[in-house]
Amino acid sequence: MTNLPSATEKKLGLAIDLDTCVGCHACVISCKEWNTSNYGAPLSDVDAYGASPVGTFLNRVHTFEIKADNRPAQTLHFPKSCLHCEDAPCVTVCPTGASYKRTQDGIVLVNEDDCMGCGLCAWACPYGAREMDAEAGIMKKCTLCVDRIYNENIPEEDRVPSCVRTCPAGARHFGDFADPDSNVSRLSAERGGVELMAAQKTRPVNRYLPPRPKADVTGDGQIDIPNPFLEAKNQTAKGFLGWLDKALEKI
Amino acid sequence: MYPAPSVILFTSLSGIGFGLLAWLGTGHPAVTYLTAFTFFFLAYGLAVGGLLASVFHLGNKINAFKAFSQWRSSWLSREGIMAVASLLVMAPYAIGEIFFGQQWPLFGWLGAAGAVTTVFTTSMIYTQMQTVPRWNSPLTPVLFLLYALGGGALLAGQTGVAMLLLIALGLVQALNWYLGDGAFAAAGHTLETATGMAGLGRMRLLEPPHSSPNYLMKEMVFVVGRKHVRKLRMISMVLLVLLPVLILLLAPAAHVLVGIAVLSHLAGVFVARWLFFAQAEHVVGLYYDMR
């Protein structure tokens, strides 16, 4: 039934750190790999080697530039996938009952056996989190890797969404936002995690951690940001090499 | 939003079809036998033809029958149910007029109420979209109802009321265009709110996430033909309201001319409906720096 649950036991979701994301798209690729080769219809590509390739992805990385007055410009890599909203408009518009939000963990899913491919849920989503698969004609979306996170057939460290597992920068964090002491709740509280397009009143679960302020290199011309990190450490070698080092210094 | 031909056909044809059914069901005109057959053939043809066109829009048609199940939350589901229910309720009324030369007003009035409700539920599919500020307005249902009842009255030969409804339609459509042009800005969505990064500075897209358009861009970031908006609006206004009203005013009894008025109105509906989709800006376009 496409009515939304009034509350869910857990609120599983992602905290995405825009300070550490390097925009490498590894999460995009690992997401595609896991979700095309496991449950449900694969994520198809059309004209993959032709002039205008197009394919289904559940995760996309946009890159923006931010420029404030009298501040240096900075780059913002912005990964975007389903935010598993508490008031998910994509669920209530679904006419067939294919879309639903799980009461146990809040994950928003599509039952592909019921989807008729009308695309209305994709219209209702402000974030572009849903993409209709061109081959299968049914709606695909992020499942928060529901087939990994509870999967006891894979090693415990792999029981997180594929994008989180693969991120080389450690920019993606998975956890329960309903628990104020969880890793993601604490991260979001410390770093002032924000929700996207709050005015749409979708109450997304995922949080984005804004980039830390960059040092101003345009101010007095003195570039001293890296200094604290580059201070010569007293790295004295020991033993024979230490003696050699000192002896050579004296010559 | 992408102006899919199937969806333009669906909303235009079934809207006029249900509008005509509403007039027939209330006995305007009260017709019998062969005349009744002609009217109901036209009305059912338009309504059912439109509904069939909407099925062509589906990616997985085999599950279309499941769309009747979620009436508790989904306007699309409600629309499907109301469409089928009003066509069924109207059927005995049509049979009475065509085969027995009798009016059974209970079925007629119920069917007419159902037909109007169907058009309302269609309009709510678009009106409910907070993601498309141009549609997310109380004027959208008013507009859809005026399109259906105005076009229906024209087809039903209700000259006087058709003229009044078409003029009202023209006025509300013009107001809708005027207000719609400022709707996106009024909703206050920007790239900064879309990314949650308001306060850090001005933002712009540096690099898109993919090198060729994807489903989202094809479906929701349709910008083709916007430069012709002013011309298309004028063309649709002339075809939709001006020409039909002039014909009804000057030659209400000339069948050929009234036929031209109907065709002109229908062409105007198609142009206006194309604009309804092509001009609608979805907030997801913000992430692509395109609306």
XYZ file of C-alpha atoms in Angstrom:
542
model
C 0.000 0.000 0.000
C 1.393 3.357 -0.970
C 0.362 5.140 2.209
C 3.467 6.108 4.133
C 4.175 4.627 7.556
C 3.628 7.225 10.312
C 6.985 6.274 11.816
C 9.713 3.757 11.137
C 11.717 1.799 13.717
C 15.019 2.766 12.137
C 15.901 5.528 9.714
C 18.713 4.024 7.723
C 20.498 6.447 5.462
C 23.732 8.083 4.402
C 25.755 11.003 5.688
C 27.729 12.304 2.699
C 30.774 14.407 3.502
C 31.176 17.100 0.844
C 34.454 18.154 2.456
C 36.195 14.889 1.720
C 34.436 13.800 -1.489
C 36.987 14.031 -4.296
C 34.520 13.456 -7.127
C 36.124 10.240 -8.364
C 32.769 8.598 -9.278
C 33.884 5.300 -7.711
C 30.555 5.177 -5.813
C 28.693 5.608 -9.121
C 30.483 2.664 -10.686
C 30.372 0.332 -7.683
C 26.659 1.087 -7.281
C 26.032 0.226 -10.915
C 28.088 -2.954 -10.630
C 26.312 -4.242 -7.522
C 22.822 -3.289 -8.574
C 23.061 -4.504 -12.157
C 24.325 -7.944 -11.188
C 22.171 -8.809 -8.205
C 18.438 -8.499 -7.476
C 15.811 -7.462 -10.040
C 16.122 -6.057 -13.550
C 19.687 -5.081 -14.501
C 20.632 -1.423 -14.979
C 20.758 -1.333 -18.743
C 22.836 0.817 -21.068
C 21.580 1.838 -24.488
C 23.993 2.667 -27.313
C 26.823 2.068 -24.843
C 29.582 2.348 -27.454
C 27.757 4.680 -29.850
C 27.471 8.408 -30.280
C 25.014 9.085 -27.460
C 25.284 6.449 -24.768
C 22.613 6.517 -22.059
C 22.191 4.226 -19.106
C 20.443 3.704 -15.809
C 22.360 4.739 -12.709
C 21.158 5.018 -9.113
C 23.861 7.406 -8.033
C 25.283 10.426 -9.853
C 28.057 12.883 -8.971
C 27.555 16.511 -10.001
C 30.420 18.977 -9.667
C 29.766 22.589 -8.754
C 31.802 25.699 -8.166
C 31.138 27.918 -5.146
C 32.279 31.500 -5.179
C 31.667 33.967 -2.384
C 32.656 37.630 -2.637
C 36.321 38.196 -1.771
C 36.869 34.506 -1.247
C 38.641 32.003 -3.428
C 36.444 29.803 -5.576
C 36.075 26.223 -4.429
C 34.948 23.004 -6.044
C 32.082 20.985 -4.627
C 31.638 17.382 -5.691
C 28.072 16.419 -5.007
C 27.017 12.748 -5.054
C 23.262 12.349 -5.349
C 21.193 9.234 -4.753
C 17.859 8.449 -3.065
C 17.499 10.269 0.265
C 14.897 7.785 1.599
C 12.541 10.614 2.603
C 10.190 10.246 5.541
C 7.450 11.960 3.522
C 8.448 10.369 0.251
C 6.228 11.884 -2.483
C 7.346 9.160 -4.898
C 5.562 6.540 -2.778
C 2.154 8.178 -2.413
C 1.783 8.989 -6.129
C 2.378 5.357 -7.166
C -0.886 3.993 -8.644
C 0.018 0.303 -8.600
C 1.437 -0.087 -5.096
C 4.896 -0.915 -6.446
C 6.559 1.841 -4.421
C 6.677 1.530 -0.675
C 8.577 2.635 2.414
C 9.600 -0.096 4.830
C 8.366 0.314 8.411
C 11.330 -1.518 9.944
C 14.153 0.620 8.525
C 12.594 3.362 6.385
C 14.138 2.209 3.113
C 12.100 3.280 0.056
C 11.843 0.451 -2.459
C 10.124 -0.489 -5.725
C 8.499 -3.884 -6.116
C 9.375 -4.450 -9.760
C 6.663 -7.084 -10.203
C 4.009 -4.398 -9.640
C 5.575 -1.421 -11.465
C 3.852 -0.392 -14.720
C 6.491 2.157 -15.699
C 4.299 5.263 -15.698
C 7.174 7.392 -14.413
C 5.003 9.463 -12.088
C 7.246 8.716 -9.072
C 10.236 10.149 -10.955
C 8.211 13.309 -11.575
C 7.337 13.531 -7.884
C 10.962 13.239 -6.704
C 12.665 16.645 -6.416
C 16.126 15.060 -6.368
C 16.127 12.985 -9.549
C 16.708 9.839 -7.510
C 14.590 7.570 -9.703
C 15.393 6.536 -13.236
C 13.237 4.448 -15.534
C 15.189 1.625 -17.108
C 14.942 1.911 -20.891
C 15.166 -1.839 -21.456
C 12.967 -3.163 -18.655
C 10.473 -0.271 -18.665
C 10.333 -0.234 -14.883
C 11.497 2.254 -12.296
C 14.891 1.743 -10.663
C 16.175 3.432 -7.545
C 18.693 3.163 -4.727
C 17.797 0.307 -2.367
C 20.418 1.364 0.180
C 21.821 -2.030 -0.865
C 19.155 -3.805 1.135
C 20.602 -7.036 -0.271
C 24.007 -6.278 1.296
C 23.284 -4.675 4.653
C 21.396 -7.688 6.055
C 23.274 -10.298 4.004
C 24.905 -12.860 6.280
C 26.525 -14.614 3.324
C 29.057 -11.834 2.842
C 31.820 -10.723 5.257
C 30.622 -8.366 7.973
C 32.666 -5.401 6.724
C 30.851 -5.652 3.391
C 27.410 -5.288 4.983
C 27.121 -1.612 4.073
C 25.876 -0.042 0.831
C 28.233 -0.621 -2.069
C 28.924 3.118 -2.477
C 29.970 3.397 1.179
C 32.162 0.301 0.992
C 33.991 1.508 -2.087
C 34.510 5.218 -1.347
C 38.292 5.698 -1.268
C 37.981 9.059 0.498
C 35.727 7.797 3.277
C 33.180 10.445 2.341
C 30.110 8.235 2.630
C 28.804 7.024 5.986
C 25.953 4.585 6.538
C 23.892 4.288 9.702
C 20.646 4.797 11.606
C 19.496 8.400 11.902
C 16.769 7.380 14.369
C 19.501 6.633 16.932
C 20.969 9.928 18.177
C 24.188 8.131 19.176
C 24.796 6.449 15.835
C 27.853 7.316 13.757
C 25.809 9.203 11.187
C 23.700 11.119 13.755
C 26.823 12.271 15.602
C 28.620 13.182 12.371
C 25.626 15.147 11.167
C 25.306 16.961 14.498
C 29.027 17.816 14.659
C 29.304 19.007 11.089
C 25.911 20.691 10.689
C 24.485 18.143 8.247
C 21.855 19.628 5.928
C 18.843 18.259 4.096
C 18.309 19.021 0.436
C 15.507 21.322 -0.756
C 13.867 21.497 2.661
C 11.040 23.623 1.198
C 9.728 20.548 -0.625
C 8.845 19.098 2.808
C 9.939 15.595 1.851
C 11.895 15.233 5.122
C 14.862 13.377 3.612
C 16.787 11.009 5.880
C 20.183 11.436 4.186
C 22.306 14.352 5.329
C 25.005 16.296 3.487
C 27.946 17.572 5.511
C 28.999 20.968 4.127
C 32.642 21.584 3.185
C 34.804 23.075 5.931
C 35.720 26.719 5.250
C 38.804 27.010 3.100
C 41.696 29.269 4.144
C 41.743 32.593 2.330
C 44.776 32.732 0.072
C 43.764 36.018 -1.540
C 43.936 38.076 1.669
C 47.367 39.456 2.619
C 49.242 37.368 0.096
C 50.748 35.182 2.769
C 50.093 31.584 1.946
C 50.453 29.738 5.194
C 47.660 27.183 5.133
C 49.812 24.094 4.868
C 52.438 25.297 7.324
C 51.131 23.546 10.414
C 51.209 20.318 8.500
C 54.598 20.809 6.870
C 56.610 21.752 9.971
C 59.845 19.852 9.849
C 59.478 16.968 12.205
C 62.598 16.085 14.146
C 63.023 12.918 12.236
C 66.385 11.702 13.461
C 67.528 8.402 12.214
C 68.837 5.958 14.745
C 71.798 3.581 14.881
C 74.475 3.631 12.198
C 72.446 5.852 9.895
C 71.955 8.287 12.757
C 75.668 8.448 13.412
C 76.303 8.864 9.672
C 73.754 11.661 9.466
C 75.355 13.553 12.352
C 78.860 12.981 11.024
C 77.945 14.297 7.614
C 76.266 17.362 9.164
C 79.575 18.234 10.934
C 81.780 18.048 7.892
C 8.701 18.390 -18.734
C 8.823 16.269 -21.867
C 5.614 16.816 -23.876
C 4.982 13.154 -24.688
C 2.495 12.887 -27.596
C 0.680 10.050 -25.822
C 0.083 12.172 -22.717
C -0.985 15.230 -24.748
C -3.451 13.068 -26.686
C -4.682 11.427 -23.489
C -5.367 14.598 -21.498
C -6.799 16.515 -24.486
C -9.067 13.862 -25.978
C -10.319 12.229 -22.798
C -10.882 15.693 -21.285
C -13.186 16.734 -24.147
C -14.772 13.265 -24.230
C -15.676 13.348 -20.547
C -16.822 16.965 -20.951
C -19.207 15.903 -23.717
C -20.425 12.977 -21.592
C -21.180 15.387 -18.748
C -23.397 17.515 -21.027
C -25.107 14.464 -22.542
C -25.764 12.955 -19.121
C -27.578 16.080 -17.957
C -29.759 16.080 -21.068
C -27.967 18.849 -22.965
C -28.919 17.958 -25.608
C -31.591 15.338 -24.825
C -31.173 13.122 -27.872
C -32.576 9.755 -28.943
C -31.900 6.896 -31.363
C -29.451 7.628 -34.216
C -28.575 11.143 -33.029
C -27.911 9.774 -29.542
C -25.750 7.032 -31.041
C -23.658 9.625 -32.919
C -23.135 11.737 -29.803
C -22.287 8.828 -27.500
C -20.063 7.213 -30.147
C -18.092 10.468 -30.290
C -17.976 10.939 -26.500
C -16.965 7.351 -25.692
C -14.533 7.352 -28.629
C -12.742 10.443 -27.335
C -12.735 9.344 -23.686
C -11.660 5.746 -24.303
C -9.271 6.723 -27.114
C -7.580 9.162 -24.748
C -7.314 6.553 -22.014
C -5.802 4.052 -24.463
C -3.266 6.674 -25.569
C -2.191 7.012 -21.932
C -1.446 3.279 -21.808
C 1.069 3.746 -24.647
C 3.020 5.962 -22.270
C 3.689 3.054 -19.905
C 7.005 1.234 -19.824
C 5.488 -2.011 -18.536
C 1.900 -2.147 -19.844
C 1.271 -5.630 -18.464
C 0.861 -4.171 -14.971
C -1.544 -1.411 -16.052
C -4.538 -3.120 -14.394
C -2.802 -2.774 -11.004
C -3.248 1.004 -11.299
C -6.773 0.642 -9.878
C -5.458 -0.488 -6.491
C -3.970 2.566 -4.763
C -6.909 4.991 -4.622
C -6.127 5.783 -0.973
C -3.049 7.814 -1.828
C -2.608 8.099 -5.593
C -4.439 10.574 -7.854
C -3.460 8.525 -10.903
C -5.150 5.491 -9.370
C -8.242 7.552 -8.473
C -8.368 8.825 -12.030
C -8.297 5.311 -13.472
C -11.116 4.187 -11.184
C -13.246 7.287 -11.815
C -12.779 7.021 -15.581
C -13.898 3.402 -15.755
C -16.699 3.900 -13.194
C -18.215 6.898 -14.962
C -18.020 5.210 -18.365
C -19.872 2.208 -16.889
C -22.501 4.294 -15.056
C -23.150 6.338 -18.177
C -23.651 3.204 -20.304
C -27.278 2.460 -19.226
C -28.176 6.100 -19.910
C -26.670 5.853 -23.392
C -28.443 2.532 -24.024
C -31.763 4.075 -22.906
C -31.397 7.007 -25.297
C -30.052 5.017 -28.248
C -32.266 1.900 -28.161
C -35.374 2.874 -26.182
C -35.625 6.602 -26.874
C -35.840 7.147 -23.095
C -33.907 9.306 -20.628
C -33.019 7.592 -17.345
C -31.827 10.667 -15.460
C -30.417 8.809 -12.452
C -27.700 7.188 -14.593
C -27.268 10.372 -16.613
C -26.663 12.657 -13.655
C -24.475 10.113 -11.838
C -22.457 9.566 -14.998
C -22.135 13.325 -15.546
C -20.900 13.842 -11.979
C -18.448 10.974 -12.513
C -17.208 12.485 -15.777
C -16.528 15.854 -14.142
C -14.808 14.120 -11.205
C -12.648 12.160 -13.644
C -11.390 15.383 -15.229
C -10.712 16.768 -11.755
C -8.682 13.685 -10.777
C -6.689 13.992 -14.042
C -5.858 17.589 -13.196
C -4.775 16.607 -9.668
C -2.102 14.275 -11.083
C -0.334 17.438 -12.249
C -1.509 19.837 -9.557
C -0.045 17.680 -6.756
C 3.507 17.955 -8.177
C 5.369 20.252 -5.792
C 8.389 19.558 -7.955
C 6.778 21.479 -10.847
C 5.784 24.886 -9.434
C 3.955 25.905 -12.631
C 1.481 23.038 -12.156
C 1.321 23.203 -8.367
C -1.511 25.761 -8.368
C -5.275 25.802 -7.684
C -5.732 27.186 -11.193
C -4.696 23.867 -12.770
C -7.927 21.994 -11.852
C -10.030 25.039 -12.812
C -8.295 25.106 -16.178
C -8.740 21.373 -16.837
C -12.446 21.576 -15.923
C -12.961 24.588 -18.209
C -11.196 22.787 -21.054
C -13.434 19.742 -20.609
C -16.745 21.546 -20.084
C -16.038 24.239 -22.710
C -14.948 21.775 -25.371
C -17.770 19.425 -24.343
C -20.362 22.191 -24.694
C -18.996 23.040 -28.137
C -19.339 19.412 -29.243
C -22.746 19.100 -27.597
C -24.012 22.075 -29.606
C -24.753 24.157 -26.485
C -23.995 27.374 -28.362
C -24.706 29.964 -25.659
C -23.014 28.252 -22.759
C -20.154 27.101 -24.997
C -19.351 30.710 -25.882
C -19.375 31.742 -22.215
C -17.212 28.777 -21.145
C -14.720 29.289 -23.970
C -14.322 32.969 -23.069
C -13.842 31.986 -19.414
C -11.327 29.359 -20.551
C -9.384 31.981 -22.508
C -9.247 34.309 -19.511
C -8.203 31.614 -17.018
C -5.629 30.223 -19.466
C -4.115 33.691 -19.910
C -4.028 34.192 -16.123
C -2.470 30.740 -15.732
C 0.270 31.592 -18.224
C 0.931 34.908 -16.508
C 1.110 33.439 -12.987
C 2.904 30.323 -14.193
C 5.788 32.371 -15.586
C 6.658 33.514 -12.065
C 5.811 30.283 -10.238
C 9.290 28.777 -10.200
C 10.917 31.910 -8.826
C 8.112 32.297 -6.284
C 8.646 28.740 -5.021
C 12.162 29.848 -4.059
C 14.100 26.808 -5.237
C 17.633 27.548 -6.365
C 20.801 25.548 -6.905
C 21.837 26.673 -3.407
C 18.697 25.206 -1.754
C 18.862 22.124 -3.988
C 22.335 21.329 -2.679
C 21.639 22.665 0.825
C 24.719 24.859 0.469
C 23.045 28.264 0.776
C 25.324 30.763 2.501
C 28.598 29.491 1.093
C 28.430 31.683 -1.993
C 27.107 31.680 -5.525
C 27.048 28.270 -7.121
C 27.258 27.133 -10.691
C 27.573 23.811 -12.431
C 31.214 23.082 -13.169
C 30.846 19.613 -14.637
C 27.682 17.591 -15.253
C 27.553 14.038 -13.855
C 27.331 12.413 -17.274
C 28.364 13.292 -20.805
C 25.063 12.684 -22.601
C 21.466 13.282 -21.494
C 19.931 10.629 -19.244
C 16.335 9.675 -18.430
C 15.976 12.557 -15.976
C 17.051 15.159 -18.521
C 14.927 13.722 -21.322
C 11.847 13.423 -19.132
C 12.097 16.458 -16.865
C 14.550 18.942 -18.337
C 12.845 19.601 -21.681
C 13.866 23.013 -23.008
C 13.256 22.590 -26.759
C 10.987 25.140 -28.435
C 10.627 27.472 -25.452
C 11.730 30.415 -27.605
C 8.467 30.122 -29.570
C 6.305 30.369 -26.483
C 4.788 33.781 -27.250
C 3.829 32.801 -30.794
C 2.451 29.441 -29.702
C 0.376 31.087 -26.984
C -1.174 33.473 -29.499
C -1.808 30.684 -32.008
C -3.461 28.520 -29.378
C -5.601 31.402 -28.119
C -6.875 32.139 -31.636
C -7.624 28.478 -32.373
C -8.908 27.641 -28.900
C -11.234 30.584 -28.199
C -11.292 33.371 -30.772
C -12.191 31.496 -33.962
C -14.766 29.127 -32.357
C -16.502 31.966 -30.484
C -16.640 34.098 -33.652
C -18.167 31.232 -35.619
C -20.712 30.489 -32.876
C -21.587 34.168 -32.701
C -21.977 34.790 -36.419
C -23.150 31.446 -37.819
C -24.391 29.152 -35.045
C -26.568 27.180 -37.472
C -24.000 26.556 -40.222
C -22.950 22.945 -39.670
C -19.773 23.115 -41.744
C -18.586 26.230 -39.948
C -19.390 24.782 -36.522
C -17.422 21.713 -37.587
C -14.492 24.003 -38.347
C -14.969 25.647 -34.936
C -14.688 22.214 -33.265
C -11.551 21.283 -35.211
C -10.021 24.703 -34.527
C -10.742 24.334 -30.812
C -9.206 20.860 -30.756
C -6.054 22.121 -32.497
C -5.906 24.941 -29.930
C -6.176 22.407 -27.107
C -3.240 20.425 -28.527
C -1.045 23.524 -28.779
C -1.970 24.703 -25.273
C -1.414 21.221 -23.840
C 1.992 21.008 -25.534
C 2.856 24.294 -23.826
C 1.495 22.970 -20.509
C 4.182 20.288 -20.546
C 7.000 21.953 -22.495
C 6.950 25.048 -20.297
C 6.727 23.181 -17.001
C 10.028 23.406 -15.162
C 10.974 20.598 -12.784
C 13.198 21.413 -9.814
C 15.594 18.573 -10.704
C 16.761 20.800 -13.583
C 18.548 22.909 -10.963
C 21.160 20.174 -10.520
C 21.807 20.335 -14.264
C 21.769 24.132 -14.492
C 18.920 23.726 -16.998
C 15.227 24.275 -16.570
